[in-house]
PDB file of C-alpha atoms in Angstrom:
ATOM      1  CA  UNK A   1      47.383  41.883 -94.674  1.00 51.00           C
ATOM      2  CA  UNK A   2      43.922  41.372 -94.108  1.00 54.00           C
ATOM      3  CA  UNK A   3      43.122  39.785 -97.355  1.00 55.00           C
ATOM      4  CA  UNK A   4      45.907  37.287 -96.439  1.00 55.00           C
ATOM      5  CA  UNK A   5      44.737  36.316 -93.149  1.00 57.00           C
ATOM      6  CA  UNK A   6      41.182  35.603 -94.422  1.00 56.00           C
ATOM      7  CA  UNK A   7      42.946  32.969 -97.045  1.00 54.00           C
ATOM      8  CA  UNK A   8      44.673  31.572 -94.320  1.00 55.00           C
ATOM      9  CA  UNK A   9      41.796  31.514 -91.613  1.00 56.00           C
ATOM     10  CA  UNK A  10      40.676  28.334 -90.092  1.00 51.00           C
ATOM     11  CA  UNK A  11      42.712  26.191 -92.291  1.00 51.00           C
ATOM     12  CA  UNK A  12      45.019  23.445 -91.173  1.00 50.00           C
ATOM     13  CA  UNK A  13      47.224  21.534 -92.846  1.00 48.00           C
ATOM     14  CA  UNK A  14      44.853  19.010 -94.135  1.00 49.00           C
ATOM     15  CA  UNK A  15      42.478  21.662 -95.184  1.00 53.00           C
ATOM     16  CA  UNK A  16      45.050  23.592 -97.155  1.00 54.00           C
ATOM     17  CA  UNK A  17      45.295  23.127-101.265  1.00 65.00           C
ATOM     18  CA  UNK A  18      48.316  25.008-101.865  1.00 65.00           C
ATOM     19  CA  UNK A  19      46.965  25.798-105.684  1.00 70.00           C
ATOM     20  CA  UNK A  20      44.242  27.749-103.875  1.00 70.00           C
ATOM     21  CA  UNK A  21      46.214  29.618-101.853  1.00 68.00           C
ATOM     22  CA  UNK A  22      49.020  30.092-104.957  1.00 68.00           C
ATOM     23  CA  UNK A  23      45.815  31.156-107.121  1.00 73.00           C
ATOM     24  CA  UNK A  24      44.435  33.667-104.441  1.00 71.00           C
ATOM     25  CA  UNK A  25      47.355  35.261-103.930  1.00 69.00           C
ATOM     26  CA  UNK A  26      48.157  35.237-107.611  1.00 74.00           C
ATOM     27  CA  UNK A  27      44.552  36.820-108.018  1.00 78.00           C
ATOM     28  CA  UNK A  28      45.343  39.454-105.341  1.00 72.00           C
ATOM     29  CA  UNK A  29      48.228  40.328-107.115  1.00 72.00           C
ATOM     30  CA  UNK A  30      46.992  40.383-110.439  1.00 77.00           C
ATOM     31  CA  UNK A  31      44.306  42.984-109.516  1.00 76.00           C
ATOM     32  CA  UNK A  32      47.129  44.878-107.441  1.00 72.00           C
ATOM     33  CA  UNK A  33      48.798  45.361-110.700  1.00 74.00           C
ATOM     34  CA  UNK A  34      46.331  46.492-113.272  1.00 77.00           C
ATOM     35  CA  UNK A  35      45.591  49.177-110.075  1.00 72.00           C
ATOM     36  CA  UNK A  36      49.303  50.074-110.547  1.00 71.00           C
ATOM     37  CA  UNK A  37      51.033  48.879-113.541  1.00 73.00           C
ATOM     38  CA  UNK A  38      54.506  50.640-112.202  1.00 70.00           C
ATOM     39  CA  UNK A  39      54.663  47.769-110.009  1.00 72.00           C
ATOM     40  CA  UNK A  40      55.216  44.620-112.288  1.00 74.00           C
ATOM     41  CA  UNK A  41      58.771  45.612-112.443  1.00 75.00           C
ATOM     42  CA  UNK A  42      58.995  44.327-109.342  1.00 73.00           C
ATOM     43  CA  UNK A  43      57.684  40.833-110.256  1.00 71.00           C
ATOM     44  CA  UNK A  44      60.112  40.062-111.872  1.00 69.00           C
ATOM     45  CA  UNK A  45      63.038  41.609-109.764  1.00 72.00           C
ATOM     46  CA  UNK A  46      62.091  39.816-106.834  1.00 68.00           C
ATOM     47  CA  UNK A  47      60.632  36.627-109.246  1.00 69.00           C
ATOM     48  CA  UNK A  48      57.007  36.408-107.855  1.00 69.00           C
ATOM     49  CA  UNK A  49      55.428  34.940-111.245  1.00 70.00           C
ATOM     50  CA  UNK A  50      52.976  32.502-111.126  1.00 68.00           C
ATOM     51  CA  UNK A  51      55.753  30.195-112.073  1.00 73.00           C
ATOM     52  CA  UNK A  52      57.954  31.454-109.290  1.00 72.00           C
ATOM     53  CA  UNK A  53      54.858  31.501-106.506  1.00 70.00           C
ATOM     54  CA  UNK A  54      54.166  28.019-107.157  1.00 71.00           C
ATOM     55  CA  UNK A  55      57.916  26.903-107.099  1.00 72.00           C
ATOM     56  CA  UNK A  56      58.272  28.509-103.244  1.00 69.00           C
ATOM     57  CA  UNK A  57      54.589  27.101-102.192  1.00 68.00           C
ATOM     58  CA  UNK A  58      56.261  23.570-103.121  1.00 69.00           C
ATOM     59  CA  UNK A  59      59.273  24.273-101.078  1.00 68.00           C
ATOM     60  CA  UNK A  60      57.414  25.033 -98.107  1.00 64.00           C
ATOM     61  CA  UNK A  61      55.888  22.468 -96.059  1.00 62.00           C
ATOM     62  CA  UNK A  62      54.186  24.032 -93.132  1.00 67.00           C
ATOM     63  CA  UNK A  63      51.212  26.140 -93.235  1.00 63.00           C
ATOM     64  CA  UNK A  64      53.220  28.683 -90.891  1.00 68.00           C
ATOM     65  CA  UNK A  65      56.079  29.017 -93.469  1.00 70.00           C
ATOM     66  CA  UNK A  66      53.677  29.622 -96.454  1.00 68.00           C
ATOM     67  CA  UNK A  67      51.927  32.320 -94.396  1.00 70.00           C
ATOM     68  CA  UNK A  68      55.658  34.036 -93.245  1.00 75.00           C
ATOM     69  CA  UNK A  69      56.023  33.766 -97.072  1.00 72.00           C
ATOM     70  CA  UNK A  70      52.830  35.204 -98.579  1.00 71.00           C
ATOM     71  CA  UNK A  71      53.105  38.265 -95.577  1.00 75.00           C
ATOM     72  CA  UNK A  72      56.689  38.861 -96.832  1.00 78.00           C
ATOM     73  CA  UNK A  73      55.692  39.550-100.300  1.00 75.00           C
ATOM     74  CA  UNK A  74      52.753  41.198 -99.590  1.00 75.00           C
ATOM     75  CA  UNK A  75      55.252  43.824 -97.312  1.00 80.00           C
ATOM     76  CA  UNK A  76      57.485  43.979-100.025  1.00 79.00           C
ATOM     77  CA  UNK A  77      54.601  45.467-102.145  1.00 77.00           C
ATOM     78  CA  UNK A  78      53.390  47.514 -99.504  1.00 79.00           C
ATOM     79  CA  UNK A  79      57.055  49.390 -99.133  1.00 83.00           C
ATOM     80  CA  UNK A  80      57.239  49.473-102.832  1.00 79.00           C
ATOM     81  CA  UNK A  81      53.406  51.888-103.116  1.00 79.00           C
ATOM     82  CA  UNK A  82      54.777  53.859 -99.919  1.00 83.00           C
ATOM     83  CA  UNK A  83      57.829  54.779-101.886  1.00 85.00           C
ATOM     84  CA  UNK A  84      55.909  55.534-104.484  1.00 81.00           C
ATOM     85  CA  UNK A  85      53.569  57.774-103.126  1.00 83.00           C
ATOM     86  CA  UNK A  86      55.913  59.482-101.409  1.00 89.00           C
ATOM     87  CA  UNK A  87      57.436  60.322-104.472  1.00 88.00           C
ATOM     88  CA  UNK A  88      54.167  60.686-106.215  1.00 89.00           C
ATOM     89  CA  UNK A  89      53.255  62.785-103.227  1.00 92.00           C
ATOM     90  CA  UNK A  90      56.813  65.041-103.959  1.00 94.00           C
ATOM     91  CA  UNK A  91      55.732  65.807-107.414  1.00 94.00           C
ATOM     92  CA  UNK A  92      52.424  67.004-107.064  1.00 95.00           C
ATOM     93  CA  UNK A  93      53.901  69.953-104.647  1.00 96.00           C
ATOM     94  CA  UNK A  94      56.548  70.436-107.019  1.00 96.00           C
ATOM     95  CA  UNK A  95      54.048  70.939-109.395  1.00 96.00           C
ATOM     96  CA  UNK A  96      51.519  73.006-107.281  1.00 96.00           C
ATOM     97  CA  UNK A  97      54.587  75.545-106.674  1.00 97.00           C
ATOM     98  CA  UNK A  98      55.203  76.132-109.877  1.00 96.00           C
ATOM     99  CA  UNK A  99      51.629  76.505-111.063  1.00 96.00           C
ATOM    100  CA  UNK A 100      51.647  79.002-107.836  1.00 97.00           C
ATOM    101  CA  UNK A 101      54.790  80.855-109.365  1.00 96.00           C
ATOM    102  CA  UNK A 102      53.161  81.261-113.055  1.00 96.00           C
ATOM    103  CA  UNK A 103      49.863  82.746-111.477  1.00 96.00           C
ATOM    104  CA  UNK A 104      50.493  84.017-108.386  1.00 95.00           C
ATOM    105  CA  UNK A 105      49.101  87.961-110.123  1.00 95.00           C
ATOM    106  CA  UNK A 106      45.928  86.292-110.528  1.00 94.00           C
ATOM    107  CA  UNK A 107      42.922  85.264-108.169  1.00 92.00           C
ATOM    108  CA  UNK A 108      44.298  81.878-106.417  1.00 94.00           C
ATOM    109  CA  UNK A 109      41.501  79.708-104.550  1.00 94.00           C
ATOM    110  CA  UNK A 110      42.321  76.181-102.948  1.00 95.00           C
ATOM    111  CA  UNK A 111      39.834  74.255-104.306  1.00 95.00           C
ATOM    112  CA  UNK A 112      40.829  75.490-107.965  1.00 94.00           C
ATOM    113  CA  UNK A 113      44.550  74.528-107.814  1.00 96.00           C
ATOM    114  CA  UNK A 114      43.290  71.290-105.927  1.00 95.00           C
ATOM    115  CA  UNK A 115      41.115  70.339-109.177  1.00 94.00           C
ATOM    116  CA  UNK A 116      44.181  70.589-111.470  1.00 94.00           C
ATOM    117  CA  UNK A 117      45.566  67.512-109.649  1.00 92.00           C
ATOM    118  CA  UNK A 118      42.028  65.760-109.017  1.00 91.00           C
ATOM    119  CA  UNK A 119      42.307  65.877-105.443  1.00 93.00           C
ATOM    120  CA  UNK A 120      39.915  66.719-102.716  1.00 94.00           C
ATOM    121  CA  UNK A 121      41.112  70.473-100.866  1.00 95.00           C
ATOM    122  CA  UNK A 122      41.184  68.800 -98.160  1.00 96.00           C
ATOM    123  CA  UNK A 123      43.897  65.925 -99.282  1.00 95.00           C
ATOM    124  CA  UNK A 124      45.910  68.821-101.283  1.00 96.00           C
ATOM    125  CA  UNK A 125      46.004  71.111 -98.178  1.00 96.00           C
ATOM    126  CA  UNK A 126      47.071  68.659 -95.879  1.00 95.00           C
ATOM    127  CA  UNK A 127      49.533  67.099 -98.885  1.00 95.00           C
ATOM    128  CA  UNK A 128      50.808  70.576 -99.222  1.00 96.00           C
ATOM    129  CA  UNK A 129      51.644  71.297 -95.426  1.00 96.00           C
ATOM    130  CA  UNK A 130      53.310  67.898 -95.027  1.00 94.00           C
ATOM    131  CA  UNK A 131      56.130  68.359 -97.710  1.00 94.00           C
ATOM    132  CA  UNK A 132      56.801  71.994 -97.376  1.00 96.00           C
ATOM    133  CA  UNK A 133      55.562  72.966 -93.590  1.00 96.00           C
ATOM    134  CA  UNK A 134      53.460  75.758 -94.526  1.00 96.00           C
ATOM    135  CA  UNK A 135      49.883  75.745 -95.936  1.00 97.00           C
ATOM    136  CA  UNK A 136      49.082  76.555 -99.007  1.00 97.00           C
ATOM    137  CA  UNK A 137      47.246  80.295 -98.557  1.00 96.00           C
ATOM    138  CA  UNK A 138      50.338  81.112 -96.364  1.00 97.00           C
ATOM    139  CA  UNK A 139      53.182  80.169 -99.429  1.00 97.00           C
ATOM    140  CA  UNK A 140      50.718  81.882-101.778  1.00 97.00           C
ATOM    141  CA  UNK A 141      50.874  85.138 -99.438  1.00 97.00           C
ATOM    142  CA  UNK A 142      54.790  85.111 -98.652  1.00 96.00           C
ATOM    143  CA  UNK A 143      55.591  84.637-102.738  1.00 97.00           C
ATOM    144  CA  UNK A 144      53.339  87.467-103.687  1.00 97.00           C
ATOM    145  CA  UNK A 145      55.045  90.045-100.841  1.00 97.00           C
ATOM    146  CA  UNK A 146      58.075  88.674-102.060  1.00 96.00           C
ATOM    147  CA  UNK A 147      56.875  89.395-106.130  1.00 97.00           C
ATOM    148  CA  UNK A 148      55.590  93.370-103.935  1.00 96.00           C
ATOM    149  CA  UNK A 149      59.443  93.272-102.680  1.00 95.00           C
ATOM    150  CA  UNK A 150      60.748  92.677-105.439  1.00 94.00           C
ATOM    151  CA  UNK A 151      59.008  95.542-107.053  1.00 95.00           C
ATOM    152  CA  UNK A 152      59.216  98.185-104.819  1.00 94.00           C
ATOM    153  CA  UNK A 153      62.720  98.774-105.921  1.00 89.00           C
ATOM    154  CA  UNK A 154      61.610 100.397-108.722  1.00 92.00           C
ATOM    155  CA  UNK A 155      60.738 103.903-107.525  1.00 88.00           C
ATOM    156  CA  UNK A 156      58.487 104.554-110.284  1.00 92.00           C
ATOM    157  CA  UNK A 157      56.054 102.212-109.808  1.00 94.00           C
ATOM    158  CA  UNK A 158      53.266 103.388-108.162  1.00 94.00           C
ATOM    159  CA  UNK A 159      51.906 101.000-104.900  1.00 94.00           C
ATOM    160  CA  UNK A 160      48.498 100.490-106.259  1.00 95.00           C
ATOM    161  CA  UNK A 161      49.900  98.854-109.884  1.00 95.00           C
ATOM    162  CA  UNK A 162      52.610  96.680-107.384  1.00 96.00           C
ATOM    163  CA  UNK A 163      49.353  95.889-105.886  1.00 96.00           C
ATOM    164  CA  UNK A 164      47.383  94.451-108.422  1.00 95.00           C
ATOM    165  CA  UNK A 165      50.318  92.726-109.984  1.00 95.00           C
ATOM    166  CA  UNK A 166      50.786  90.698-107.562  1.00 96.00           C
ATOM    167  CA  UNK A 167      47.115  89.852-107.218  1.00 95.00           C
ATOM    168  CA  UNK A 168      45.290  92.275-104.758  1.00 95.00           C
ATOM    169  CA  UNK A 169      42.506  94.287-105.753  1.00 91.00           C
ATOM    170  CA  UNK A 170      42.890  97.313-104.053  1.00 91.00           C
ATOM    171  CA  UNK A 171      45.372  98.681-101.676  1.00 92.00           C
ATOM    172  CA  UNK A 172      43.531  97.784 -97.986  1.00 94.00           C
ATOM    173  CA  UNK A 173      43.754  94.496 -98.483  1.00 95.00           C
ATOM    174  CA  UNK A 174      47.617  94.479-100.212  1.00 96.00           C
ATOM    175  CA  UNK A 175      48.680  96.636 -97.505  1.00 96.00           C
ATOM    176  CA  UNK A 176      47.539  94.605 -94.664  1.00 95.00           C
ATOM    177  CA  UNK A 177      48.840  91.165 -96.150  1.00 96.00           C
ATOM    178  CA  UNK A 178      52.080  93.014 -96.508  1.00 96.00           C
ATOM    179  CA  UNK A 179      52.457  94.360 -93.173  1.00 95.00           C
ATOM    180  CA  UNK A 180      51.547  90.949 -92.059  1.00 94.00           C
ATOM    181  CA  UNK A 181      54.497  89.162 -93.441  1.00 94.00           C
ATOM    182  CA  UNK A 182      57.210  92.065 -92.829  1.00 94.00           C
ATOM    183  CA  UNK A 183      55.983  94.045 -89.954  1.00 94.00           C
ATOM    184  CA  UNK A 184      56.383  97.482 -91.929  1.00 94.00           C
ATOM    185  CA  UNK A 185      53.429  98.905 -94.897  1.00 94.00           C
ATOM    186  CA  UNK A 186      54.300  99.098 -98.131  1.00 95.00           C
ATOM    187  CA  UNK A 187      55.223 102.808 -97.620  1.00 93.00           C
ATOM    188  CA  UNK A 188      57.371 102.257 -94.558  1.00 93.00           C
ATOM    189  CA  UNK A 189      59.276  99.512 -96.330  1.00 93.00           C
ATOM    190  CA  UNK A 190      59.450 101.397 -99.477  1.00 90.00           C
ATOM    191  CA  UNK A 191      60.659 104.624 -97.536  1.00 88.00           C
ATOM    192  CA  UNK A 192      63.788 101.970 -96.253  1.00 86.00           C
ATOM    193  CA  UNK A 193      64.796 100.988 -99.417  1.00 79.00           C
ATOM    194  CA  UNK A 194      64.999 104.817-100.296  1.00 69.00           C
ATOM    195  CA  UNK A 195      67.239 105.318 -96.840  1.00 75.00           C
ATOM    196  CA  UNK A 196      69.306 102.536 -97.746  1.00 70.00           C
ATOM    197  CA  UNK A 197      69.802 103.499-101.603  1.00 60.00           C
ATOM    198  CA  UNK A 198      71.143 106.877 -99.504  1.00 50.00           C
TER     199      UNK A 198
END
């Protein structure tokens, strides 16, 4: 919106030359499109060509009605990228919790799984909270007690190897992440799938 209020500021109607303001826009929009090529569908869906621009400049006499008219295309673009991103956005979680799924055994840091979609931490963390309402270290943790669950039902596995399966080191720190999330250590919850099996 800015950009289209400086093309418009302190003109009047004798001032204006509507090929300069049909050529700035069509320059704004030009270098809005090789930024995102998925929008020049939308050119022609909602005919804002050069040929088209210049046909509704003609048809609109006051300064006032050109500017309505510039804003409401500019808008229209502006819905179009949020409903993109959000989308865009969608994926990139979608993606994160699958990477998550395949590697969850292994060591898992932010910043790493962050890199894989060139974004900052920061962005991804936040990104991450938004769509699913819980951070990223805190999905990582629930989806490797539930991997540790999962296992324990197999009475011959030994705590220590469910342990490093599903990524711990050593058995202090698996056995206070999983106490964390169910209330009960490995052993305890273990011991009730024994008196249940009973």
């Amino acid at each position: 919106e800015q950009t289209i209020q400086q093309i418009f500021h302190g003109l009047s109607p004798e001032q204006l030359s509507r090929e300069e303001i049909r050529q700035a826009f069509s320059d704004f929009q030009y270098s809005l499109l090789q930024q995102n090529s998925s929008l020049i569908p939308i050119v022609a869906r909602y005919k804002l060509t050069d040929n088209d621009l210049s046909a509704q400049i003609k048809n609109l006499p006051h300064l006032s009605q050109l500017k309505k008219k510039v804003l409401q295309i500019l808008f229209l673009y502006i819905d179009q990228l949020k409903i993109q991103q959000k989308q865009n956005d969608a994926y990139i979680v979608k993606k994160a919790q699958s990477y998550i799924s395949q590697h969850y055994s292994e060591p898992l840091m932010l910043a790493d799984i962050a890199a894989r979609f060139r974004l900052h931490p920061n962005y991804f963390s936040s990104l991450f909270k938004k769509q699913l309402n819980i951070t990223v270290r805190e999905y990582i943790l629930r989806l490797r007690i539930q991997k540790a669950k999962e296992l324990m039902a197999d009475p011959d596995l030994k705590l220590i190897d469910i342990a490093l399966s599903v990524g711990y080191q050593d058995a202090a720190h698996f056995n206070r992440a999983f106490k964390n999330v169910t209330g009960l250590s490995p052993s305890q919850y273990r011991e009730g799938i024994k008196l249940n099996l009973n």
